[in-house]
CSV table of C-alpha atoms in Angstrom, one decimal:
chain,number,residue,atom,x,y,z
C,131,UNK,CA,135.7,260.7,195.5
C,132,UNK,CA,134.0,256.9,196.1
C,133,UNK,CA,136.4,255.5,194.9
C,134,UNK,CA,138.8,256.7,197.2
C,135,UNK,CA,138.1,254.6,199.4
C,136,UNK,CA,139.5,252.1,198.1
C,137,UNK,CA,143.6,252.6,198.0
C,138,UNK,CA,142.6,253.5,202.5
C,139,UNK,CA,143.7,250.0,202.7
C,140,UNK,CA,146.6,251.5,201.1
C,141,UNK,CA,147.6,254.8,201.9
C,142,UNK,CA,150.6,253.9,204.5
C,143,UNK,CA,152.5,252.0,201.7
C,144,UNK,CA,152.1,255.9,200.0
C,145,UNK,CA,154.3,257.0,202.6
C,146,UNK,CA,157.9,256.4,203.4
C,147,UNK,CA,158.3,252.5,203.8
C,148,UNK,CA,159.4,251.3,207.3
C,149,UNK,CA,163.6,250.2,207.0
C,150,UNK,CA,164.1,246.9,206.0
C,151,UNK,CA,167.2,244.7,207.4
C,152,UNK,CA,169.5,244.5,204.4
C,153,UNK,CA,170.2,241.8,202.8
C,154,UNK,CA,173.2,238.9,204.0
C,155,UNK,CA,175.9,238.7,201.8
C,156,UNK,CA,175.6,241.9,200.0
C,157,UNK,CA,178.2,244.8,199.8
C,158,UNK,CA,177.6,247.6,202.0
C,159,UNK,CA,176.8,249.8,199.0
C,160,UNK,CA,174.7,247.2,196.7
C,161,UNK,CA,172.5,246.5,200.5
C,162,UNK,CA,171.6,249.6,200.6
C,163,UNK,CA,170.3,250.0,196.9
C,164,UNK,CA,169.4,246.2,197.3
C,165,UNK,CA,167.6,247.7,200.4
C,166,UNK,CA,165.9,251.0,198.4
C,167,UNK,CA,165.0,249.5,195.2
C,168,UNK,CA,163.7,246.3,197.0
C,169,UNK,CA,160.7,248.5,198.7
C,170,UNK,CA,160.3,250.6,195.7
C,171,UNK,CA,159.0,247.5,194.6
C,172,UNK,CA,156.7,246.9,197.0
C,173,UNK,CA,155.9,249.5,197.0
C,174,UNK,CA,154.6,250.3,193.4
C,175,UNK,CA,153.4,246.0,193.7
C,176,UNK,CA,150.9,247.7,196.7
C,177,UNK,CA,149.8,250.5,194.2
C,178,UNK,CA,149.0,248.3,191.2
C,179,UNK,CA,146.5,245.9,193.4
C,180,UNK,CA,145.0,249.4,194.8
C,181,UNK,CA,145.1,250.9,190.6
C,182,UNK,CA,143.9,247.2,189.3
C,183,UNK,CA,141.1,247.7,191.2
C,184,UNK,CA,140.7,251.7,190.4
C,185,UNK,CA,140.4,251.0,186.8
C,186,UNK,CA,137.5,250.6,186.4
C,187,UNK,CA,136.1,254.5,187.1
C,188,UNK,CA,138.3,255.6,185.2
C,189,UNK,CA,137.3,253.7,181.9
C,190,UNK,CA,134.9,256.6,180.5
C,191,UNK,CA,135.1,259.9,179.5
C,192,UNK,CA,135.0,262.6,182.3
C,193,UNK,CA,132.5,264.8,181.7
C,194,UNK,CA,132.0,268.1,180.5
C,195,UNK,CA,132.4,270.8,184.0
C,196,UNK,CA,129.9,273.8,183.9
C,197,UNK,CA,132.5,276.6,184.6
C,198,UNK,CA,133.1,278.3,187.2
C,199,UNK,CA,131.5,281.8,187.2
C,200,UNK,CA,133.8,284.2,187.8
C,201,UNK,CA,136.0,286.1,191.1
C,202,UNK,CA,134.2,289.3,191.9
C,203,UNK,CA,136.3,292.3,193.1
C,204,UNK,CA,136.8,291.8,196.5
C,205,UNK,CA,136.0,288.9,199.5
C,206,UNK,CA,132.7,288.9,201.5
C,207,UNK,CA,133.4,288.0,205.4
C,208,UNK,CA,131.5,286.2,208.0
C,209,UNK,CA,128.2,288.7,208.4
C,210,UNK,CA,127.9,289.0,204.2
C,211,UNK,CA,129.7,292.0,203.8
C,212,UNK,CA,131.7,292.7,201.6
C,213,UNK,CA,135.7,293.6,202.4
C,214,UNK,CA,137.1,296.1,199.3
C,215,UNK,CA,140.5,296.8,201.3
C,216,UNK,CA,141.4,293.1,200.4
C,217,UNK,CA,142.3,292.5,196.7
C,218,UNK,CA,141.1,289.8,194.6
C,219,UNK,CA,143.3,286.4,194.1
C,220,UNK,CA,143.6,285.5,190.8
C,221,UNK,CA,141.4,281.4,190.1
C,222,UNK,CA,144.1,279.1,189.2
C,223,UNK,CA,144.8,277.9,186.0
C,224,UNK,CA,142.5,274.3,184.7
C,225,UNK,CA,144.7,271.7,185.6
C,226,UNK,CA,144.9,268.9,182.4
C,227,UNK,CA,145.9,265.3,183.9
C,228,UNK,CA,147.2,262.7,180.0
C,229,UNK,CA,148.2,259.1,181.5
C,230,UNK,CA,150.0,257.3,181.4
C,231,UNK,CA,151.1,253.7,178.4
C,232,UNK,CA,147.0,251.1,178.6
C,233,UNK,CA,146.1,253.6,181.5
C,234,UNK,CA,143.7,255.8,182.0
C,235,UNK,CA,142.5,258.8,184.7
C,236,UNK,CA,141.9,256.5,187.9
C,237,UNK,CA,146.2,256.5,187.9
C,238,UNK,CA,145.2,260.5,189.3
C,239,UNK,CA,142.3,260.3,191.4
C,240,UNK,CA,144.7,261.0,194.8
C,241,UNK,CA,146.8,263.9,193.3
C,242,UNK,CA,143.5,265.7,191.9
C,243,UNK,CA,142.0,265.0,195.2
C,244,UNK,CA,145.8,266.8,196.5
C,245,UNK,CA,145.6,269.4,194.0
C,246,UNK,CA,141.8,270.4,195.3
C,247,UNK,CA,142.6,270.4,198.6
C,248,UNK,CA,144.7,273.7,198.3
C,249,UNK,CA,142.2,275.3,196.0
C,250,UNK,CA,142.9,274.0,192.4
C,251,UNK,CA,138.8,272.7,191.8
C,252,UNK,CA,139.6,272.8,188.0
C,253,UNK,CA,141.2,269.3,187.4
C,254,UNK,CA,140.2,267.7,184.5
C,255,UNK,CA,141.4,264.5,183.0
C,256,UNK,CA,141.9,263.2,179.6
C,257,UNK,CA,141.2,259.4,178.2
C,258,UNK,CA,142.7,258.8,175.2
C,259,UNK,CA,141.9,254.8,173.2
C,260,UNK,CA,144.0,252.6,174.1
C,261,UNK,CA,143.8,251.4,171.0
C,262,UNK,CA,146.6,254.4,170.2
C,263,UNK,CA,149.0,253.4,168.2
C,264,UNK,CA,150.7,257.4,167.0
C,265,UNK,CA,152.2,260.1,169.5
C,266,UNK,CA,151.3,262.1,166.9
C,267,UNK,CA,147.3,261.6,167.2
C,268,UNK,CA,147.3,261.5,171.0
C,269,UNK,CA,148.9,265.4,170.7
C,270,UNK,CA,146.4,266.3,168.0
C,271,UNK,CA,143.5,264.9,170.2
C,272,UNK,CA,144.5,266.7,173.3
C,273,UNK,CA,145.6,270.3,172.4
C,274,UNK,CA,141.2,270.0,170.5
C,275,UNK,CA,140.6,268.7,173.9
C,276,UNK,CA,141.9,272.1,175.5
C,277,UNK,CA,141.0,273.5,173.1
C,278,UNK,CA,137.4,272.9,174.1
C,279,UNK,CA,138.0,274.1,177.6
C,280,UNK,CA,139.6,277.0,177.5
C,281,UNK,CA,136.5,278.4,175.3
C,282,UNK,CA,135.0,276.8,177.8
C,283,UNK,CA,136.3,278.5,181.4
C,284,UNK,CA,137.3,281.3,180.1
C,285,UNK,CA,141.3,281.0,179.8
C,286,UNK,CA,143.4,281.6,177.7
C,287,UNK,CA,146.0,279.2,179.3
C,288,UNK,CA,145.6,275.5,181.3
C,289,UNK,CA,148.4,273.5,182.9
C,290,UNK,CA,149.2,270.0,182.1
C,291,UNK,CA,150.8,266.8,184.2
C,292,UNK,CA,151.5,263.8,182.3
C,293,UNK,CA,152.1,260.7,183.9
C,294,UNK,CA,154.8,258.7,181.5
C,295,UNK,CA,154.0,258.7,177.9
C,296,UNK,CA,151.6,261.1,178.9
C,297,UNK,CA,154.5,264.0,179.3
C,298,UNK,CA,156.2,262.8,176.5
C,299,UNK,CA,152.1,263.4,174.2
C,300,UNK,CA,152.3,266.7,175.8
C,301,UNK,CA,155.4,268.1,175.2
C,302,UNK,CA,154.8,266.6,171.8
C,303,UNK,CA,152.1,269.1,171.9
C,304,UNK,CA,153.8,271.1,173.1
C,305,UNK,CA,156.5,271.8,171.6
C,306,UNK,CA,155.5,270.4,167.8
C,307,UNK,CA,151.9,272.2,167.4
C,308,UNK,CA,151.7,275.1,168.7
C,309,UNK,CA,150.5,273.7,172.3
C,310,UNK,CA,152.9,276.5,174.2
C,311,UNK,CA,150.6,279.1,173.0
C,312,UNK,CA,147.9,277.1,175.5
C,313,UNK,CA,150.2,275.5,178.0
C,314,UNK,CA,152.0,277.9,180.8
C,315,UNK,CA,153.4,274.4,182.7
C,316,UNK,CA,154.0,271.3,182.0
C,317,UNK,CA,154.3,268.4,184.4
C,318,UNK,CA,155.9,265.3,183.5
C,319,UNK,CA,156.1,262.5,185.5
C,320,UNK,CA,158.8,259.2,184.4
C,321,UNK,CA,158.2,260.1,181.1
C,322,UNK,CA,160.8,258.8,178.7
C,323,UNK,CA,161.7,262.2,177.2
C,324,UNK,CA,165.4,260.6,175.5
C,325,UNK,CA,163.4,257.3,174.3
C,326,UNK,CA,164.2,254.0,177.2
C,327,UNK,CA,165.7,250.4,176.3
C,328,UNK,CA,163.2,248.5,178.5
C,329,UNK,CA,161.0,245.9,177.9
C,330,UNK,CA,162.0,245.4,174.0
C,331,UNK,CA,159.5,242.5,173.2
C,332,UNK,CA,156.3,245.4,173.7
C,333,UNK,CA,158.1,246.6,170.4
C,334,UNK,CA,155.5,244.8,169.1
C,335,UNK,CA,153.0,247.9,169.6
C,336,UNK,CA,154.0,250.9,167.8
C,337,UNK,CA,153.2,253.6,170.2
C,338,UNK,CA,156.0,251.9,172.7
C,339,UNK,CA,158.4,252.2,169.1
C,340,UNK,CA,157.6,255.4,169.2
C,341,UNK,CA,159.1,255.6,173.2
C,342,UNK,CA,162.5,254.7,171.5
C,343,UNK,CA,165.2,255.7,171.0
C,344,UNK,CA,166.0,256.5,168.2
C,345,UNK,CA,162.3,256.9,166.3
C,346,UNK,CA,160.8,259.5,164.9
C,347,UNK,CA,158.8,261.0,167.7
C,348,UNK,CA,161.9,261.0,169.8
C,349,UNK,CA,164.0,263.0,167.4
C,350,UNK,CA,161.3,265.0,166.5
C,351,UNK,CA,161.3,266.3,170.6
C,352,UNK,CA,165.1,266.9,169.7
C,353,UNK,CA,165.3,269.5,166.8
C,354,UNK,CA,165.3,273.3,167.7
C,355,UNK,CA,162.3,274.5,169.2
C,356,UNK,CA,162.7,278.2,169.3
C,357,UNK,CA,161.3,280.7,171.5
C,358,UNK,CA,159.0,278.0,173.6
C,359,UNK,CA,156.7,279.5,175.9
C,360,UNK,CA,156.3,276.5,178.3
C,361,UNK,CA,157.8,275.8,181.2
C,362,UNK,CA,158.7,271.9,181.6
C,363,UNK,CA,158.9,270.7,184.9
C,364,UNK,CA,160.4,266.9,184.8
C,365,UNK,CA,160.5,264.2,187.6
C,366,UNK,CA,161.9,261.0,187.0
C,367,UNK,CA,163.5,258.3,189.8
C,368,UNK,CA,166.6,257.0,190.1
C,369,UNK,CA,164.0,254.1,191.3
C,370,UNK,CA,162.8,253.7,187.8
C,371,UNK,CA,162.7,250.0,186.8
C,372,UNK,CA,160.8,251.2,183.3
C,373,UNK,CA,163.5,254.0,182.4
C,374,UNK,CA,166.2,252.7,181.0
C,375,UNK,CA,168.8,254.7,181.1
C,376,UNK,CA,167.1,256.2,184.4
C,377,UNK,CA,168.0,259.8,182.5
C,378,UNK,CA,166.2,259.7,180.4
C,379,UNK,CA,163.5,260.8,182.0
C,380,UNK,CA,164.5,264.4,182.2
C,381,UNK,CA,164.2,266.7,180.1
C,382,UNK,CA,167.8,268.0,178.5
C,383,UNK,CA,166.8,270.8,175.0
C,384,UNK,CA,168.5,274.2,174.5
C,385,UNK,CA,165.8,276.1,174.0
C,386,UNK,CA,163.3,274.6,176.8
C,387,UNK,CA,162.7,276.0,180.0
C,388,UNK,CA,163.2,272.7,181.8
C,389,UNK,CA,163.0,271.8,185.5
C,390,UNK,CA,164.7,268.5,185.9
C,391,UNK,CA,163.2,267.1,190.3
C,392,UNK,CA,164.8,263.1,191.3
C,393,UNK,CA,163.3,262.0,192.8
C,394,UNK,CA,164.1,259.1,195.5
C,395,UNK,CA,163.1,255.5,196.6
C,396,UNK,CA,159.8,255.4,195.4
C,397,UNK,CA,159.3,253.5,191.3
C,398,UNK,CA,157.1,254.7,188.7
C,399,UNK,CA,153.5,253.2,189.3
C,400,UNK,CA,154.1,255.7,192.4
C,401,UNK,CA,154.8,258.7,190.6
C,402,UNK,CA,151.6,259.7,190.6
C,403,UNK,CA,150.6,259.0,194.0
C,404,UNK,CA,153.6,260.1,196.6
C,405,UNK,CA,152.1,262.6,198.7
C,406,UNK,CA,155.9,264.0,198.7
C,407,UNK,CA,155.7,263.8,194.5
C,408,UNK,CA,152.2,265.7,195.3
C,409,UNK,CA,153.6,268.6,196.9
C,410,UNK,CA,156.2,269.0,195.0
C,411,UNK,CA,153.4,269.4,191.4
C,412,UNK,CA,151.6,271.9,193.6
C,413,UNK,CA,155.2,274.2,194.0
C,414,UNK,CA,156.0,273.8,190.4
C,415,UNK,CA,152.2,274.9,189.4
C,416,UNK,CA,152.5,277.1,192.0
C,417,UNK,CA,155.4,279.7,190.4
C,418,UNK,CA,155.8,282.5,189.9
C,419,UNK,CA,155.7,282.5,185.2
C,420,UNK,CA,158.7,285.8,186.8
C,421,UNK,CA,160.6,283.1,189.0
C,422,UNK,CA,160.1,280.1,187.4
C,423,UNK,CA,164.1,280.3,185.7
C,424,UNK,CA,164.6,280.8,189.4
C,425,UNK,CA,168.5,277.9,189.4
C,426,UNK,CA,166.5,274.4,191.6
C,427,UNK,CA,168.0,271.2,189.8
C,428,UNK,CA,168.5,268.0,191.0
C,429,UNK,CA,166.0,268.3,193.6
C,430,UNK,CA,165.3,265.5,195.8
C,431,UNK,CA,161.7,265.5,197.5
C,432,UNK,CA,161.1,261.8,198.9
């Protein structure tokens, strides 16, 4: 994509920033935290600047992509002859990307490129309207979008990656609207699964009120969900300034198969673009269903 060129000056900041000197007159432990917070804030500001440049490119809905031709039995070598001894590799499931609050699909430019470079070519983004005022309505829209993708591609299931509010919308679809039939794996990035108390002044927006602890939506997601077939992977950061408390971005539900992956040293905006997180997302999507219940809680990827 041409728009990725905008990010070139910022790419070094997507990797770990150089160590900064400790701030003066602060005890050692607090100094370390303050230095890490400063580095994460600088990185988030750089990402925000780059994203503001990319934002116009993601306003329009993505064009529908034609279905890929089905893979044939066997493979061909350089001379074009068949190699019957090699078994066909099943195509990866389509991946649906869902952005966060007051955002659009341009936030996933780097993640899409990373997925494509590792064999995930059926990747699509859904833009929901910035005027959307209800998580339930957005979840219904997501459900219709996924049904259309399944019909067009011939796939019975998809994987979903949701950033912030996008992860909450996807979880509502999976858990409350029967979307576990369609969604194999749901990866969330900095999603307020238990509600966040940050920025009280933002309560003027109805969808922000739905992301508060104790809201009707959060209460619905805390209800029993026996037999839910979707596997959840939640990436949460120890320096996410939009999650209050930080642990709200974890999924702690007795009926859900959930893996919580702790990310250290980066903030909220870096989660969809950081190379280490992209690697973790690819690993989560590539994990066979038979290995999804393997205990690996508390991983650090950055």
